Coordinates of C-alpha atoms in Angstrom, one line a residue:
Chain X
A1 CA 181.1 279.9 146.5
Q2 CA 182.0 277.2 143.9
R3 CA 185.2 275.4 144.6
V4 CA 187.1 272.2 143.7
T5 CA 189.9 270.9 145.9
Q6 CA 192.0 268.2 145.1
P7 CA 194.2 267.8 148.1
E8 CA 197.2 265.7 146.5
K9 CA 199.5 267.3 143.8
L10 CA 201.0 264.3 143.2
L11 CA 200.1 260.5 144.0
S12 CA 202.7 258.0 143.0
V13 CA 201.8 253.9 142.9
F14 CA 202.9 250.6 141.6
K15 CA 201.6 248.9 138.7
G16 CA 198.7 246.9 139.8
A17 CA 198.1 248.8 142.9
P18 CA 194.5 250.4 143.7
V19 CA 194.4 254.2 143.0
E20 CA 192.3 256.8 144.5
L21 CA 192.0 260.5 143.5
K22 CA 190.5 262.6 145.7
C23 CA 188.0 265.3 145.0
N24 CA 186.1 267.5 147.4
Y25 CA 183.6 270.4 146.1
S26 CA 181.8 273.0 147.4
Y27 CA 178.7 274.1 145.7
S28 CA 175.1 275.7 146.8
G29 CA 172.7 273.2 144.6
S30 CA 173.1 270.4 142.5
P31 CA 176.2 270.4 140.7
E32 CA 177.5 268.3 137.8
L33 CA 181.0 266.6 138.4
F34 CA 183.6 265.4 136.0
W35 CA 187.1 264.2 135.9
Y36 CA 189.3 265.3 133.0
V37 CA 192.6 263.8 132.3
Q38 CA 195.6 265.2 130.4
Y39 CA 197.9 262.7 129.1
S40 CA 201.6 263.6 128.6
R41 CA 201.7 266.1 125.3
Q42 CA 197.8 265.6 124.6
R43 CA 195.2 267.9 125.3
L44 CA 192.6 267.9 128.1
Q45 CA 190.1 265.4 127.5
L46 CA 186.8 264.1 129.6
L47 CA 187.4 261.0 131.4
L48 CA 183.8 260.7 133.0
R49 CA 181.1 262.4 134.3
H50 CA 178.9 261.5 137.2
I51 CA 175.6 261.7 135.6
S52 CA 176.9 259.0 133.1
R53 CA 177.7 256.6 136.0
E54 CA 180.2 254.7 133.7
S55 CA 183.3 253.1 134.0
I56 CA 186.1 254.3 131.7
K57 CA 189.2 252.8 131.2
G58 CA 188.5 251.1 134.5
F59 CA 188.2 254.3 136.4
T60 CA 185.2 254.9 138.5
A61 CA 183.7 257.9 140.4
D62 CA 181.0 257.9 142.5
L63 CA 179.2 261.5 143.6
N64 CA 179.0 261.4 147.6
K65 CA 176.6 264.7 148.3
G66 CA 176.9 264.1 152.0
E67 CA 180.4 264.2 152.0
T68 CA 180.3 266.5 148.9
S69 CA 182.9 263.9 147.2
F70 CA 183.8 262.7 143.9
H71 CA 186.8 260.7 144.5
L72 CA 188.2 258.7 141.2
K73 CA 188.8 255.2 142.0
K74 CA 190.6 252.3 139.8
P75 CA 191.5 248.7 141.6
F76 CA 194.5 248.2 139.4
A77 CA 196.5 250.8 138.1
Q78 CA 198.5 250.4 134.7
E79 CA 201.5 252.5 133.8
E80 CA 199.3 254.0 130.7
D81 CA 197.2 255.7 133.5
S82 CA 200.2 258.2 134.3
A83 CA 198.6 261.7 133.8
M84 CA 197.4 264.8 135.2
Y85 CA 193.7 264.2 136.6
Y86 CA 191.6 267.3 137.1
C87 CA 188.3 267.3 138.8
A88 CA 185.8 269.7 137.6
L89 CA 182.3 270.9 138.6
S90 CA 179.4 272.8 136.5
G91 CA 176.0 274.0 137.3
P92 CA 173.1 272.5 135.9
S93 CA 173.5 272.5 132.2
N94 CA 170.2 273.6 130.8
T95 CA 171.4 276.7 129.7
G96 CA 173.5 275.2 127.0
F97 CA 176.7 276.6 128.5
Q98 CA 179.0 274.8 130.8
K99 CA 181.1 276.8 133.3
L100 CA 183.7 274.5 134.5
V101 CA 185.6 274.8 137.8
F102 CA 188.7 273.0 137.9
G103 CA 190.5 271.8 140.7
T104 CA 194.3 272.3 140.6
G105 CA 194.9 268.9 139.5
T106 CA 196.7 265.5 140.8
R107 CA 199.6 264.1 138.9
L108 CA 199.4 260.2 138.8
L109 CA 202.5 258.6 138.4
V110 CA 202.4 254.6 137.9
S111 CA 205.7 252.9 138.5
P112 CA 206.5 249.4 136.8
Chain J
D1 CA 189.8 264.4 112.5
A2 CA 187.5 266.8 113.7
M3 CA 189.4 268.9 116.4
V4 CA 190.3 272.2 118.2
I5 CA 193.5 274.1 116.9
Q6 CA 195.1 276.8 118.6
N7 CA 197.8 279.0 117.0
P8 CA 200.2 279.6 118.0
R9 CA 201.5 276.8 120.6
Y10 CA 204.1 279.3 121.9
Q11 CA 203.9 283.1 121.7
V12 CA 206.4 285.6 123.2
T13 CA 205.4 288.9 123.6
Q14 CA 206.7 292.0 125.1
F15 CA 205.3 293.9 128.3
G16 CA 202.5 296.0 127.1
K17 CA 202.7 295.1 123.3
P18 CA 199.1 293.5 122.3
V19 CA 198.8 290.0 121.5
T20 CA 196.3 287.8 119.6
L21 CA 195.8 284.1 120.1
S22 CA 193.6 282.1 117.8
C23 CA 191.3 279.2 118.0
S24 CA 189.7 277.3 115.3
Q25 CA 187.5 274.3 115.1
T26 CA 186.0 271.6 112.6
L27 CA 183.2 270.3 115.1
N28 CA 180.9 273.1 114.2
H29 CA 180.2 273.5 117.7
N30 CA 178.2 276.7 118.8
V31 CA 179.9 277.3 122.1
M32 CA 183.4 278.5 122.4
Y33 CA 185.3 279.2 125.6
W34 CA 188.7 280.5 126.7
Y35 CA 190.5 279.6 129.8
Q36 CA 193.7 280.9 131.5
Q37 CA 195.6 278.5 133.5
K38 CA 198.6 279.7 135.3
S39 CA 201.4 277.4 136.6
S40 CA 200.3 274.9 138.8
Q41 CA 197.0 276.4 139.1
A42 CA 193.4 275.5 137.9
P43 CA 192.2 276.5 134.6
K44 CA 189.9 279.4 134.8
L45 CA 187.1 280.6 132.6
L46 CA 187.5 284.0 131.0
F47 CA 184.7 284.1 128.6
H48 CA 182.8 282.2 126.2
Y49 CA 180.6 282.5 123.2
Y50 CA 177.3 280.9 122.8
D51 CA 176.7 281.3 119.0
K52 CA 177.4 285.2 118.6
D53 CA 176.6 286.0 122.2
F54 CA 179.7 286.9 124.0
N55 CA 179.6 286.2 128.0
N56 CA 182.2 287.7 130.1
E57 CA 183.1 286.2 133.5
A58 CA 182.7 288.9 136.1
D59 CA 186.4 288.7 137.2
T60 CA 188.0 288.7 134.0
P61 CA 190.3 291.7 133.4
D62 CA 189.2 294.4 131.1
N63 CA 192.7 293.7 129.3
F64 CA 191.3 290.5 128.0
Q65 CA 188.9 290.7 124.7
S66 CA 187.7 288.3 122.3
R67 CA 186.3 288.2 118.9
R68 CA 184.4 285.7 117.0
P69 CA 184.0 286.4 113.5
N70 CA 182.3 282.9 112.3
T71 CA 181.3 279.7 113.9
S72 CA 184.9 278.3 113.4
F73 CA 187.3 280.8 114.7
C74 CA 187.7 282.5 117.9
F75 CA 190.1 285.1 119.1
L76 CA 191.7 286.1 122.3
D77 CA 193.3 289.9 122.3
I78 CA 195.3 290.8 125.3
R79 CA 195.5 294.4 124.9
S80 CA 198.4 295.4 127.0
P81 CA 200.1 292.1 128.4
G82 CA 201.6 292.5 131.9
L83 CA 204.1 289.8 133.5
G84 CA 201.1 288.2 135.2
D85 CA 199.3 287.3 132.1
A86 CA 202.0 284.8 131.1
A87 CA 200.1 281.8 131.3
M88 CA 198.7 278.6 129.3
Y89 CA 195.6 279.7 127.1
L90 CA 193.3 276.9 126.4
C91 CA 190.2 277.2 123.8
A92 CA 187.5 274.7 124.1
T93 CA 184.3 274.1 122.4
S94 CA 181.1 272.2 122.8
R95 CA 177.5 271.8 121.5
G96 CA 175.0 273.5 123.4
T97 CA 171.0 273.7 123.4
E98 CA 168.5 275.0 125.2
L99 CA 167.9 271.4 126.6
G100 CA 171.7 271.4 128.1
S101 CA 175.2 271.4 127.1
Y102 CA 177.5 268.6 126.0
E103 CA 181.1 267.5 126.7
Q104 CA 183.7 270.4 126.1
Y105 CA 186.6 269.7 123.6
F106 CA 189.9 271.3 124.2
G107 CA 192.7 272.7 122.3
P108 CA 196.2 271.7 122.9
G109 CA 196.7 275.5 124.2
T110 CA 198.7 278.3 123.5
R111 CA 201.7 279.0 126.1
L112 CA 202.2 282.8 126.5
T113 CA 205.6 284.3 127.5
V114 CA 205.6 288.0 128.5
T115 CA 209.1 289.3 128.5

């Protein structure tokens, strides 16, 4: 079964502190992993995907196939990072269609 | 700006009264998706269109239907809404080819209340 688990509903940190949003997945095969973000009163948008291996807004995420994890990290949190973060997976995208399976999300609150 | 638009943003309907939610896009994407997100839950894919081809998820209730009259528009019809259908409904689009699929762009969502 395909499943994404985000164990924390809420993560509260102070500005400048390191952040790690946890994501574990279950998938038989080689999934693609994503992090989506939803800022207050804005739409859901892609933050990063594992195949890009990019750092976006200071965030990075490494796919660990052994631990089936795709944790999102940032060394120094900023107040503007406060948002809802969703981890998601899909199967290989060679069909032209991408079925995203989302986790339940983690709300990140960064306090001054 | 190219975008995904959903109307209305808030919809109230009565138990059993058919309701239609709409989605339009100016991105000229060939794939359109509908997701249901209940309170504190993950968004869940209901169905998608790849061009004109409709693809239903196996566990999507028959109560939910969709229409895509052209590339730009897609509708979600709920034939007989129940209280359990109250949720946020998200529309998304992406470009899809035989080589793969690309980033999904989401609309702001329509929050459906069933009374």
